[in-house]
Coordinates of C-alpha atoms in Angstrom, one line a residue:
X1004 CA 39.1 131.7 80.4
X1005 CA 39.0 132.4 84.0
X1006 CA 39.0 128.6 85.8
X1007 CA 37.7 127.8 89.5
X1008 CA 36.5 124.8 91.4
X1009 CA 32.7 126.0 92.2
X1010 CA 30.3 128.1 90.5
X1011 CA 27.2 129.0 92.2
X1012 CA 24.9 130.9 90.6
X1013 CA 22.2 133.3 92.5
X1014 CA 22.8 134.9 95.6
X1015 CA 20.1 134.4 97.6
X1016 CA 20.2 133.1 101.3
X1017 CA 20.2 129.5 99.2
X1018 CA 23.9 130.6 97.0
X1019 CA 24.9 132.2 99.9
X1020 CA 24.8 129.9 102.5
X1021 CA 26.1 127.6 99.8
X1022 CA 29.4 129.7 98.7
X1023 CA 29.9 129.6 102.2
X1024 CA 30.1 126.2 103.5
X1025 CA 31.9 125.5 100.2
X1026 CA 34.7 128.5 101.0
X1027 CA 34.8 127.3 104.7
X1028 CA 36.0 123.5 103.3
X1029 CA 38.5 125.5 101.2
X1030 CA 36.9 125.0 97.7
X1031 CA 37.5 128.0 95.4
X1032 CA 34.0 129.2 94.4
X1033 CA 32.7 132.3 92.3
X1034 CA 29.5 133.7 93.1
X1035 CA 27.5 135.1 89.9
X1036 CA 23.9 137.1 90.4
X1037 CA 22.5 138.7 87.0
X1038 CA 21.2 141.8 89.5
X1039 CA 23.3 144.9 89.5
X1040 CA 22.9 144.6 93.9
X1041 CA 21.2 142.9 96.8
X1042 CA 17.7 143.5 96.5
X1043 CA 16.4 145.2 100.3
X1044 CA 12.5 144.0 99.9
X1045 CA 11.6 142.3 103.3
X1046 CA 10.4 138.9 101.0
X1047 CA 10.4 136.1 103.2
X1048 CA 10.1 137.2 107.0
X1049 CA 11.2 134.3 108.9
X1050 CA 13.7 131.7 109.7
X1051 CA 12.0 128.2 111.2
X1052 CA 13.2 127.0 114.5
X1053 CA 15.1 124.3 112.5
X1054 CA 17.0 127.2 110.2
X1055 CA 17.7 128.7 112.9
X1056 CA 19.8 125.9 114.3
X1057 CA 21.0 125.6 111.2
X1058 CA 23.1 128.9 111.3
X1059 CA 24.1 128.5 114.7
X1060 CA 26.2 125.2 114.0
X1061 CA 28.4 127.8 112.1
X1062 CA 28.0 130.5 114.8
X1063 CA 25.8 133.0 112.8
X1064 CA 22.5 132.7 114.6
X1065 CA 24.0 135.4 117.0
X1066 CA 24.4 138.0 114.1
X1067 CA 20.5 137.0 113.2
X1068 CA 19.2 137.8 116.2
X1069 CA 20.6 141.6 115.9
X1070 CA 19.0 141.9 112.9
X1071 CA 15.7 140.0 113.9
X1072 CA 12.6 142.5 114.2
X1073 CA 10.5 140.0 116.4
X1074 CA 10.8 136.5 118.3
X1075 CA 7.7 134.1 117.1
X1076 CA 6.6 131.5 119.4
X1077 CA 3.7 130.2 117.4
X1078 CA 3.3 128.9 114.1
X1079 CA 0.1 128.1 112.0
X1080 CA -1.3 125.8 109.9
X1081 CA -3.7 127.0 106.7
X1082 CA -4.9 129.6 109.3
X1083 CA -6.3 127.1 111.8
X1084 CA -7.6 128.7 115.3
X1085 CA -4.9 126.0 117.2
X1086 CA -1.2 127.0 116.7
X1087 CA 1.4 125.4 116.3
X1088 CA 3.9 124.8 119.4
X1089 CA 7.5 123.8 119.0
X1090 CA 7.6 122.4 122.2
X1091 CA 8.5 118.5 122.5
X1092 CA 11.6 118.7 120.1
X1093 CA 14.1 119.1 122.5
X1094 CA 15.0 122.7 120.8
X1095 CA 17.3 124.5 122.6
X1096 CA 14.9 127.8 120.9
X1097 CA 11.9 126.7 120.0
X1098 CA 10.8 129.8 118.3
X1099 CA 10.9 131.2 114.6
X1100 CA 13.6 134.0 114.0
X1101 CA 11.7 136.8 112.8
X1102 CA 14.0 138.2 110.2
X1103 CA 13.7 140.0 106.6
X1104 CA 15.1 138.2 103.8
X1105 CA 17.1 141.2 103.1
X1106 CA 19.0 141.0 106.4
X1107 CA 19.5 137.0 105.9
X1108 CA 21.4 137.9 102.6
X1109 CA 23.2 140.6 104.5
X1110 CA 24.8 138.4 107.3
X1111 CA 25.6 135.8 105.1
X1112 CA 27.3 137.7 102.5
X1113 CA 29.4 139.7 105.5
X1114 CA 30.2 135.7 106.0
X1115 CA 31.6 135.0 101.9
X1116 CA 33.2 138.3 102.0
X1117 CA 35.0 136.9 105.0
X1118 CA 35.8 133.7 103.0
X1119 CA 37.8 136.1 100.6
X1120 CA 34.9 135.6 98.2
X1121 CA 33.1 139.0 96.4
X1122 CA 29.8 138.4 94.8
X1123 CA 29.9 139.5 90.9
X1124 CA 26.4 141.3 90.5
X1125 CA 25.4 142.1 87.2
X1126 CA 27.0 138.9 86.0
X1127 CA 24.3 137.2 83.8
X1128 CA 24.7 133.8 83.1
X1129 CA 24.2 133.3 79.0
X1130 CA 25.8 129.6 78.0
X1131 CA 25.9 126.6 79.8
X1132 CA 27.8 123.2 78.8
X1133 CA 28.9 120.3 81.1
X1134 CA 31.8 117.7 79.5
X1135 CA 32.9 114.6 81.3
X1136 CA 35.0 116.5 83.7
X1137 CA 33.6 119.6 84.7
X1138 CA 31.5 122.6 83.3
X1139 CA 32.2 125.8 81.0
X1140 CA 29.6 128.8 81.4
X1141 CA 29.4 131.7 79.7
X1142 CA 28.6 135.0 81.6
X1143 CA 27.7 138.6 80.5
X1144 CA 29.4 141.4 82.4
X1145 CA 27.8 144.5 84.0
X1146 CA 29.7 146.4 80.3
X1147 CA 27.8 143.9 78.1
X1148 CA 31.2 141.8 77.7
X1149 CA 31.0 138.0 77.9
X1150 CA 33.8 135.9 79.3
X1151 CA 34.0 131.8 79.9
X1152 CA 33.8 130.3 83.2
X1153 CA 35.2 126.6 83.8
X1154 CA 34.7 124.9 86.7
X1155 CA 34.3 121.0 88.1
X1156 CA 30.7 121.9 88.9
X1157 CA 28.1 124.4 88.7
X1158 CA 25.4 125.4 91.0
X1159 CA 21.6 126.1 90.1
X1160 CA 20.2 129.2 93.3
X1161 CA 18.7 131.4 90.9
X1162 CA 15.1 131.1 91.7
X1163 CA 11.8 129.9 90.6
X1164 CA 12.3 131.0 86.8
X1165 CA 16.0 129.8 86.9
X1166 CA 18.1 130.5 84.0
X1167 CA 20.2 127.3 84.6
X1168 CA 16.9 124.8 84.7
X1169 CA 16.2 126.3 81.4
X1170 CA 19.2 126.7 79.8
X1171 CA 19.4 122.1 80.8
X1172 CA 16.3 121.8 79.6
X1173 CA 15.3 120.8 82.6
X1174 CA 11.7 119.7 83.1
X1175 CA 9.6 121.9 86.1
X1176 CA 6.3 119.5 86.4
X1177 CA 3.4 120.6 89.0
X1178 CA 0.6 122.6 89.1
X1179 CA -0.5 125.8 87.1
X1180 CA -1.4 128.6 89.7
X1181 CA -5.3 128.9 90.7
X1182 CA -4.6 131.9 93.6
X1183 CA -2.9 135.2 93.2
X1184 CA -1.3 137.3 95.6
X1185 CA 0.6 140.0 96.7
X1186 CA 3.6 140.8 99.2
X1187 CA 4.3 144.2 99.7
X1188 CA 6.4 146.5 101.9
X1189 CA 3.9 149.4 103.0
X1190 CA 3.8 152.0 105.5
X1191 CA 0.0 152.9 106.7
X1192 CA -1.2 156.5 107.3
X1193 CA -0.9 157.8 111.0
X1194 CA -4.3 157.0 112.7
X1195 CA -4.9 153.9 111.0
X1196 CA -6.6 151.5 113.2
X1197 CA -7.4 148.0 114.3
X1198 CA -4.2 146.9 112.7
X1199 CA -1.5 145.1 114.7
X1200 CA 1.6 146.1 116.9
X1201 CA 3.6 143.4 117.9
X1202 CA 4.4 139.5 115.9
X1203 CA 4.5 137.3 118.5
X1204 CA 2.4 134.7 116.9
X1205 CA 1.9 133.8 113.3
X1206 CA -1.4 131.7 113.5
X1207 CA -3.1 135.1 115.3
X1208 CA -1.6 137.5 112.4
X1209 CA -3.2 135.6 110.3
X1210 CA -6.3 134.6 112.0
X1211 CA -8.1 137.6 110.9
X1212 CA -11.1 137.3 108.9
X1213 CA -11.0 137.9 105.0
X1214 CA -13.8 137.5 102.6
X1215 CA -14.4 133.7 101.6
X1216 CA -11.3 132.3 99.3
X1217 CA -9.1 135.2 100.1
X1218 CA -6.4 135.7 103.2
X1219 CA -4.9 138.7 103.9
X1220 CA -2.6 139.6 107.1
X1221 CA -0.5 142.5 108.2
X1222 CA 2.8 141.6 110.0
X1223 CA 4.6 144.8 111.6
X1224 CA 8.3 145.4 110.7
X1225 CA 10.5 147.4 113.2
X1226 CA 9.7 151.1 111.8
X1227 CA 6.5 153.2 113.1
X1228 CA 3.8 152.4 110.6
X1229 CA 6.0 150.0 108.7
X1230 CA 4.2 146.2 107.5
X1231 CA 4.5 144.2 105.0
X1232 CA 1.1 143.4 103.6
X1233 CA 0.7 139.6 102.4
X1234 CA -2.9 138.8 100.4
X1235 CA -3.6 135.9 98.0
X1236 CA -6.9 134.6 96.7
X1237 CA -8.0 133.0 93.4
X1238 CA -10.1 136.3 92.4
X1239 CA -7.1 138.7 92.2
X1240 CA -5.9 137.6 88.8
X1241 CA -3.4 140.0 87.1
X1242 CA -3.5 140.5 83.7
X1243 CA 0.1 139.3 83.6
X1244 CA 2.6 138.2 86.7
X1245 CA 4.9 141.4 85.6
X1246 CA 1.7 143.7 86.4
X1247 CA 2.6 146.9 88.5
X1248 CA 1.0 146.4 91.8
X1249 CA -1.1 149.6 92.3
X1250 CA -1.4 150.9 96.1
X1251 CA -5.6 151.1 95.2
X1252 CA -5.3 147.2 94.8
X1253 CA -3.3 147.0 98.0
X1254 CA -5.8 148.8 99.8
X1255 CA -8.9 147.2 98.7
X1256 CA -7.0 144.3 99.9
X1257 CA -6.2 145.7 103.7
X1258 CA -9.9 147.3 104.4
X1259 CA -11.7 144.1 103.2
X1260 CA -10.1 142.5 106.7
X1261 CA -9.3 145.7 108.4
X1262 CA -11.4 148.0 107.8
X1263 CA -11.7 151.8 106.1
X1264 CA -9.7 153.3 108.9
X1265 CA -6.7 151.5 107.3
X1266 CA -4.6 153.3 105.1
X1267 CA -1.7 153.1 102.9
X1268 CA 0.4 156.1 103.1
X1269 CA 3.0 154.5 101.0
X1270 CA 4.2 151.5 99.1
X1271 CA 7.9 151.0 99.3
X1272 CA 8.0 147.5 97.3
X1273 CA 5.7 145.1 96.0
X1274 CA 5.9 141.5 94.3
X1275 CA 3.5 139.1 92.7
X1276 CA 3.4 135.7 93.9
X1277 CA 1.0 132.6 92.8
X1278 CA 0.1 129.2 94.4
X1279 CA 2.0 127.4 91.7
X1280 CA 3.4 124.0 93.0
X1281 CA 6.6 122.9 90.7
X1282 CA 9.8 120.4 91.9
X1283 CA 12.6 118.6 89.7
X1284 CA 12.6 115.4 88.9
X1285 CA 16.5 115.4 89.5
X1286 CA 18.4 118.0 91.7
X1287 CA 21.4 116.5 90.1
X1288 CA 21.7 116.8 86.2
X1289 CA 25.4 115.8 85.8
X1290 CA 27.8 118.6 87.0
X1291 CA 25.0 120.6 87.9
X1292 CA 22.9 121.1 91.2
X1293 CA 19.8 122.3 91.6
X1294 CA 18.9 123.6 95.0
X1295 CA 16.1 126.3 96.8
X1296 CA 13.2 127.7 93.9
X1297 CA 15.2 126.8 91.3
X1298 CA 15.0 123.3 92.1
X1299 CA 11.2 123.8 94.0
X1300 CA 8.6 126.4 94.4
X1301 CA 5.3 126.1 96.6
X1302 CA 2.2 128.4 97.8
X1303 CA 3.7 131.0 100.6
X1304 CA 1.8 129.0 103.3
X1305 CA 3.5 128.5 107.0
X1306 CA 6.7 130.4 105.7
X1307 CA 8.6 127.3 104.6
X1308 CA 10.4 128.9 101.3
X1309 CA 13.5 130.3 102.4
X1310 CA 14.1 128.1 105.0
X1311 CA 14.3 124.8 102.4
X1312 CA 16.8 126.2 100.6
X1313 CA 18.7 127.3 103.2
X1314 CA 18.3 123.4 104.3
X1315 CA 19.0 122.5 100.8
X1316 CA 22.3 124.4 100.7
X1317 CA 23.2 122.7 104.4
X1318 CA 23.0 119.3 102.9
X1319 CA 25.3 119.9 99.8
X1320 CA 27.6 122.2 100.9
X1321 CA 29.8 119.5 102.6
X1322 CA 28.9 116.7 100.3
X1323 CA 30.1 118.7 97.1
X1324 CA 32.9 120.3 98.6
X1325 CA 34.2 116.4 99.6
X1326 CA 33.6 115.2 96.0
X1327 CA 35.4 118.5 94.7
X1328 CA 38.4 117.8 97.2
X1329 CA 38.5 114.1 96.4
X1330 CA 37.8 112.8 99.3
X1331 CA 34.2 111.8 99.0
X1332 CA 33.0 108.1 99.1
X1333 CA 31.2 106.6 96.1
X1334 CA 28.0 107.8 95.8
X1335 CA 27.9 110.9 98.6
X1336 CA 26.8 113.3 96.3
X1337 CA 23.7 111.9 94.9
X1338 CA 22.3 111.4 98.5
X1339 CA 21.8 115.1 98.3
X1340 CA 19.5 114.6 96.0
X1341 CA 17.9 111.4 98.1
X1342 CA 17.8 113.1 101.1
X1343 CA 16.4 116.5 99.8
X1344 CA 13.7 115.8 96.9
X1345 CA 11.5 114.2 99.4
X1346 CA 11.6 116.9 102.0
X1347 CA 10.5 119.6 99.6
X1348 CA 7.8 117.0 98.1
X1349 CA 6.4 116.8 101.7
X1350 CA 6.5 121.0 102.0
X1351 CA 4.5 121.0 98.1
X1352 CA 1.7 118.7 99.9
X1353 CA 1.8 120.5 102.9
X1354 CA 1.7 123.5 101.4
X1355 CA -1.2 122.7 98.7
X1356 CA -3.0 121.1 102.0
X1357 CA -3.2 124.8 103.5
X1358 CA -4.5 126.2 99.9
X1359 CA -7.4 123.8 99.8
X1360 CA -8.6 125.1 102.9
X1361 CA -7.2 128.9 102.8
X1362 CA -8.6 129.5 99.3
X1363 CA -11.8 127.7 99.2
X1364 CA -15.5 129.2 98.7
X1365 CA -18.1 129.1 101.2
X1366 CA -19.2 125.2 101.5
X1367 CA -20.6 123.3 104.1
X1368 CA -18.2 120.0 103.4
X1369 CA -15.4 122.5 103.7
X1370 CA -16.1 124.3 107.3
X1371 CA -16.9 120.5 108.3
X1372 CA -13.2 119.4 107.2
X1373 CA -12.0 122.4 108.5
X1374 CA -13.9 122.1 112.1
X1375 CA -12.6 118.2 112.1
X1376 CA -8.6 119.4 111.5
X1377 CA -8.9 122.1 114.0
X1378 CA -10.0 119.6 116.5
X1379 CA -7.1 117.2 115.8
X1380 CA -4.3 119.6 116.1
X1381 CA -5.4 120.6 119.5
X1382 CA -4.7 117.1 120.1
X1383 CA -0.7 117.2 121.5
X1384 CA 0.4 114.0 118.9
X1385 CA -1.2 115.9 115.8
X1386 CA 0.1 119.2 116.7
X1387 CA 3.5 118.1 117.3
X1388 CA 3.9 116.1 114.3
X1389 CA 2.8 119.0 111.7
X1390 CA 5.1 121.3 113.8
X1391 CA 8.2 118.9 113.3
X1392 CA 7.1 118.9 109.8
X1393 CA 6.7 122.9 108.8
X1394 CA 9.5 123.7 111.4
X1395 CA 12.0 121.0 109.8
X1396 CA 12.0 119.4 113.2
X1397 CA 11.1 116.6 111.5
X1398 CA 13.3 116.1 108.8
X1399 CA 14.5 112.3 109.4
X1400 CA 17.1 111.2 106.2
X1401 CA 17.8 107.4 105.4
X1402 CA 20.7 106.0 106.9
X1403 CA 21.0 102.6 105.0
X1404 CA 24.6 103.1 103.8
X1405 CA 25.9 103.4 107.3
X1406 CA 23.6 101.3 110.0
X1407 CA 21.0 99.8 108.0
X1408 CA 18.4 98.2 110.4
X1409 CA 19.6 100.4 113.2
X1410 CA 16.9 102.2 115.5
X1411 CA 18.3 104.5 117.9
X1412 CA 15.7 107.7 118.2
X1413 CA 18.3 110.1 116.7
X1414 CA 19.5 107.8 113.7
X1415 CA 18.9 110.1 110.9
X1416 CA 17.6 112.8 112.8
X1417 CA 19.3 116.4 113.8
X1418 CA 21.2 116.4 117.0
X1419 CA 19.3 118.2 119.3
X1420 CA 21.9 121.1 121.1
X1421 CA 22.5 119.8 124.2
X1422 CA 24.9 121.3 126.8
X1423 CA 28.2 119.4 127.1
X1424 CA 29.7 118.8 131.2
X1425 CA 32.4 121.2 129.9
X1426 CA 29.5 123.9 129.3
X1427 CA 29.9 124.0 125.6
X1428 CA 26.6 123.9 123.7
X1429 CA 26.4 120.9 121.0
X1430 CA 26.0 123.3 118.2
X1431 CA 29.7 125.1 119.1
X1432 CA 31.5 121.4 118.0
X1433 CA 30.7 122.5 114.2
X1434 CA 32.0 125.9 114.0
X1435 CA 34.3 124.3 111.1
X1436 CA 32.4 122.3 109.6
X1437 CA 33.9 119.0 110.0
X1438 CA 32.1 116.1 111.0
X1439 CA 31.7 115.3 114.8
X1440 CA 32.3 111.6 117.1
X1441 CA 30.2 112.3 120.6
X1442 CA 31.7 109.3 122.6
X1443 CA 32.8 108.5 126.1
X1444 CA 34.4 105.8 125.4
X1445 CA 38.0 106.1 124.3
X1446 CA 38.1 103.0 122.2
X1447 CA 35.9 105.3 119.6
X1448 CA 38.0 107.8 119.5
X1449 CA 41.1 105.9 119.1
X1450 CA 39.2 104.2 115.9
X1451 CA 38.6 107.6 114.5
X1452 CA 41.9 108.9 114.3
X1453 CA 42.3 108.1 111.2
X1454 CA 40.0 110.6 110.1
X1455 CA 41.4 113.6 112.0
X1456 CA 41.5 115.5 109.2
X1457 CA 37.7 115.3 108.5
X1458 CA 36.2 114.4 112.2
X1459 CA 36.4 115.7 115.4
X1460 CA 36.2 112.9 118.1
X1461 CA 35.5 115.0 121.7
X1462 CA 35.6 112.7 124.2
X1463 CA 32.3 113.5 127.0
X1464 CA 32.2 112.1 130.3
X1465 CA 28.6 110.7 129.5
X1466 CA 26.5 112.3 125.9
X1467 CA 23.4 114.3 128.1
X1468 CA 20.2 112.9 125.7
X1469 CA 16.6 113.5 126.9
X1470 CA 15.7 110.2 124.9
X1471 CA 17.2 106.9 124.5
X1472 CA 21.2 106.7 125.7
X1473 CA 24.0 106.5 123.2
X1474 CA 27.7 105.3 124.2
X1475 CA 29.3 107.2 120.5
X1476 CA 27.1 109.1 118.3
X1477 CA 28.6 110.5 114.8
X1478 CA 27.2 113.4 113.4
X1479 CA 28.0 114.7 109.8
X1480 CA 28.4 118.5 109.2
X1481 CA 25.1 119.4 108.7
X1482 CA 24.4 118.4 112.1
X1483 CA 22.2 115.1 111.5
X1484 CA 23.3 111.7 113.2
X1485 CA 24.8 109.1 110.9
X1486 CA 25.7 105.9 113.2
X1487 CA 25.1 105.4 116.8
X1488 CA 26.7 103.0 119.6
X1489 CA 25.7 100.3 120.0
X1490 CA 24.6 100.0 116.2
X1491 CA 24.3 97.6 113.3
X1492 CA 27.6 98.3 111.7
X1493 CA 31.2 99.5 113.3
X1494 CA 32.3 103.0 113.6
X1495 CA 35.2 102.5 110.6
X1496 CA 32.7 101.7 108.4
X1497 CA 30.2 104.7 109.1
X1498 CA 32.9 106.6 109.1
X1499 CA 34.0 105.3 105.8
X1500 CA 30.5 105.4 104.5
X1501 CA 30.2 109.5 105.1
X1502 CA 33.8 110.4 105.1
X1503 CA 35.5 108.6 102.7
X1504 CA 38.4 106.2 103.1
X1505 CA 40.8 106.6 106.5
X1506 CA 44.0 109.3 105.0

C-alpha cells in the first residue's frame, strides 16, 4: 500500500492547479488521470480577467501569455448587441486571456513536474472508502494491475461524469438538457469566405445571426484556416451524447450563419456538449472534495467553465494543505465549501439566463425582453455589475469569522494589483503562497510576527488604493482580503481566525 498525504484525482486545469498549490505548501500529493495522456483538443478557449489574476499571484500568467492565441477585450452576455467592458474594476488587465485548454494544462503541469510531482495517466480510479482518519482508494494501472492508495484526503477533478461523485453516491440535482451542441476543432477549405480573422471581441464572434433557437460562432485559432466551431440549439438532438460528430453535421451547422462559401476541409476533434445545469449539495463529503465539473456543470455560455474550477482549486488549495499540515483553525476547510457553492450557483443562473434567451423560438414577448436587457446593459451600473459577475470580478466571500460588521470596500473582495512605492506589483507578494499583511504601520507588523511562518508582513510607506484608504490590510493566499484597519476585530484575532493559532 503505497501511502501519501493528497490524492487528487483528474488532471485538468482544476487538479492541476490544485496539486500545485498543495506541492508548493509542501504537502505530498499524487496525481491520478484514468487517460493514457493530456488530451490536445482546444475545449475551453479562454481564461477571464479574474483567472487571469489568479495565475499571476503565483507568477504563471507570464508563461500564459506565450501560449495565448489572442487578447479579448470584450465579453458578452447571451449574445446581447452591448458588450461587456471590464473597465471600473481596478484590473491591472482587464481583458480575457485567450488561451486553449490544452495549453492551460500544459503550463500548469510544467509547474507539478517542477514540484517533483509526475501525473500517473492511465491510472483509473476503481474503489473508494473514507475511515475516520483519512481515505484508501483503489486504482487500476495502465497493465490492468490494481494497487491501494491511502491518504488523509482525496480530491474529486474528474469532470462532469466524475467517477468519485458516483463511486460516494453523491447526489448531482439540476436540470435535464433541452439544447445540444457541438465544439469542434476544424480547419476550413482555402477560399472560404465571410468567416472571421482576428478574436478581439467575444460579444461580435458571436453576434452573428443563426436560425431562431440555434447559435453558432467561429472563433480563429493561431494556424491559417484553423477554428474551432461552437453550435448548440435544442433541434440538434443526437441519438446518444457518445454519437460520432460527422463533418456533414458540422457544416450544415457553419453555412446556416455563414454561408455556402464555408467549408470544412477537415475536422481534427470534436465533442458533444448539452445545456444541462447540475451542482452538489456538499463539495465536502468527509475526506473528500469536490471541486470544477465534478462538483458543477453549466450551459457553455460567456466561457465561465474552466475558469470556476480554476477558482475552485485557488480557494482550497491553501485551506486543505493547512488542515493536512495541522495548522488550520477550526472550521477553515468547510468555508471552501461556503465560499464556493454559491459562486458556481450564481454562474448555473447566469448561465441558464443566457439559454432562455440564446435558445428561444421566434416570439414577440421574447425579442421584447430581449430589446429591454439590451438597453439596460448599455447602461454603465448594469454593465459593470454582470461583468464583475461572468469575469469573477465580483466574487465577494463572507468575512464573519474575522470582522463581522466590518465594511471597508475590499472586505471580502480580491485585492486589486496595485503597484507598491518600491515598484513591486501587489500580485508578486504571493509568489509562495503564504498569506500577506499590507500595513504602514509598524505596530501591525510587530503583532504579526508570530505568524512568520505563515504571513508575510511588508511594511509600505502608505497601501496605493483607488477606493476607500486602509492603514493594514490582510490578505489570505488566494489573494482576497480578510481583515482591514481600522476594523471590527484586532489583527491577532484575524490572523488567528485564517491562520490558525500564533507558532
Amino acid at each position: 500500500m503505497e501511502k501519501t498525504e493528497v490524492v487528487v484525482v483528474g488532471s485538468g486545469p482544476t487538479g492541476l492547479l490544485l496539486a500545485a498549490e498543495l506541492a508548493l505548501a509542501g504537502v505530498d500529493v499524487v496525481v491520478l488521470d484514468k487517460l493514457p495522456e493530456r488530451r490536445v483538443q482546444a475545449k475551453a478557449l479562454n481564461l477571464q480577467p479574474r483567472t487571469a489574476e489568479v495565475l499571476d499571484l503565483r507568477g504563471l500568467l507570464d508563461d500564459a501569455h506565450q501560449r495565448a492565441i489572442a487578447t479579448v477585450t470584450e465579453g458578452h452576455f447571451a449574445r446581447l448587441p452591448v458588450p461587456l467592458s471590464y473597465d471600473g474594476w481596478s484590473a491591472r488587465r482587464p481583458y480575457q486571456v485567450g488561451i486553449p485548454q490544452a495549453r492551460v494544462e500544459e503550463l500548469l503541469e510544467e509547474r507539478v513536474v517542477g514540484h517533483g510531482i509526475r501525473v500517473r495517466y492511465g491510472h483509473e480510479l476503481v474503489g473508494l472508502a473514507q475511515y475516520e482518519a483519512g481515505v484508501t482508494a483503489t486504482v487500476r494501472g495502465p497493465d490492468g494491475d490494481e494497487q491501494t492508495l491511502q491518504a488523509a484526503y482525496l480530491a474529486a477533478c474528474d469532470g462532469g461524469r466524475s467517477t468519485v461523485r458516483k463511486l460516494l453516491g453523491v447526489p448531482f440535482p439540476g436540470t435535464e438538457p433541452r439544447a445540444f451542441g457541438i465544439v469542434a476543432d476544424v480547419v476550413l477549405s482555402q477560399g472560404s469566405k465571410g468567416v472571421p480573422t482576428q478574436w478581439t471581441s467575444t460579444a461580435k464572434l458571436f453576434a452573428r445571426k443563426a436560425p431562431a433557437g440555434r447559435v453558432t460562432a467561429l472563433i480563429p485559432l493561431d494556424e491559417p484556416g484553423r477554428y474551432q466551431l461552437f453550435t448548440i440549439g435544442p433541434d440538434i438532438r443526437p441519438e446518444s451524447r457518445d454519437a460520432s460528430v460527422t463533418k456533414a453535421e458540422l457544416e450544415v451547422a457553419l453555412q446556416a450563419s455563414y454561408g455556402e462559401e464555408a467549408e470544412i476541409a477537415e475536422v481534427r476533434q470534436a465533442t458533444r456538449f448539452t445545456d444541462a445545469s447540475r451542482q452538489v449539495e456538499q463539495y465536502r463529503v468527509g475526506r473528500v472534495l469536490l471541486a470544477g465539473d465534478a462538483a458543477h456543470i453549466h450551459l457553455l455560455a460567456g466561457a465561465q467553465g474552466m475558469n470556476l474550477g480554476i477558482q475552485d482549486s485557488m480557494n482550497l488549495g491553501w485551506k486543505l494543505a493547512a488542515e493536512v499540515l495541522g495548522r488550520a483553525p477550526e472550521g477553515l476547510l468547510d468555508t471552501y465549501h461556503a465560499e464556493r457553492h454559491p459562486v458556481a450557483a450564481e454562474v448555473l443562473e447566469n448561465t441558464q439566463a443566457q439559454g432562455a434567451f440564446m435558445f428561444a423560438k421566434e416570439d414577440p414577448g421574447v425579442d421584447a425582453l430581449r430589446g429591454l436587457l439590451t438597453e439596460l446593459l448599455a447602461l454603465p451600473e448594469v454593465n459593470r455589475y454582470l461583468a464583475g459577475r461572468i469575469s469573477g470580478f465580483g466574487i465577494r466571500y463572507p468575512m464573519d469569522g474575522a470582522d463581522a460588521g466590518a465594511t471597508h470596500e475590499l472586505l471580502g473582495a480580491r485585492m486589486p494589483d496595485v503597484r507598491l512605492v518600491d515598484g513591486r506589483w501587489f500580485s508578486e507578494l504571493l509568489r509562495t503562497g503564504r498569506g500577506v499583511l499590507l500595513t504602514s504601520d509598524p505596530a501591525f507588523t510587530d503583532a504579526a510576527r508570530p505568524w512568520t511562518d505563515r504571513v508575510d508582513a511588508v511594511r509600505v510607506p502608505e497601501i496605493p488604493l483607488t477606493g476607500e484608504g486602509a492603514d493594514a490590510l490582510l490578505i489570505r493566499p488566494d489573494g482576497y482580503v480578510c481583515w482591514t484597519a481600522p476594523g471590527k476585530c484586532d489583527l491577532e484575532t484575524a490572523l488567528t481566525t485564517w491562520f490558525g493559532a500564533p507558532a
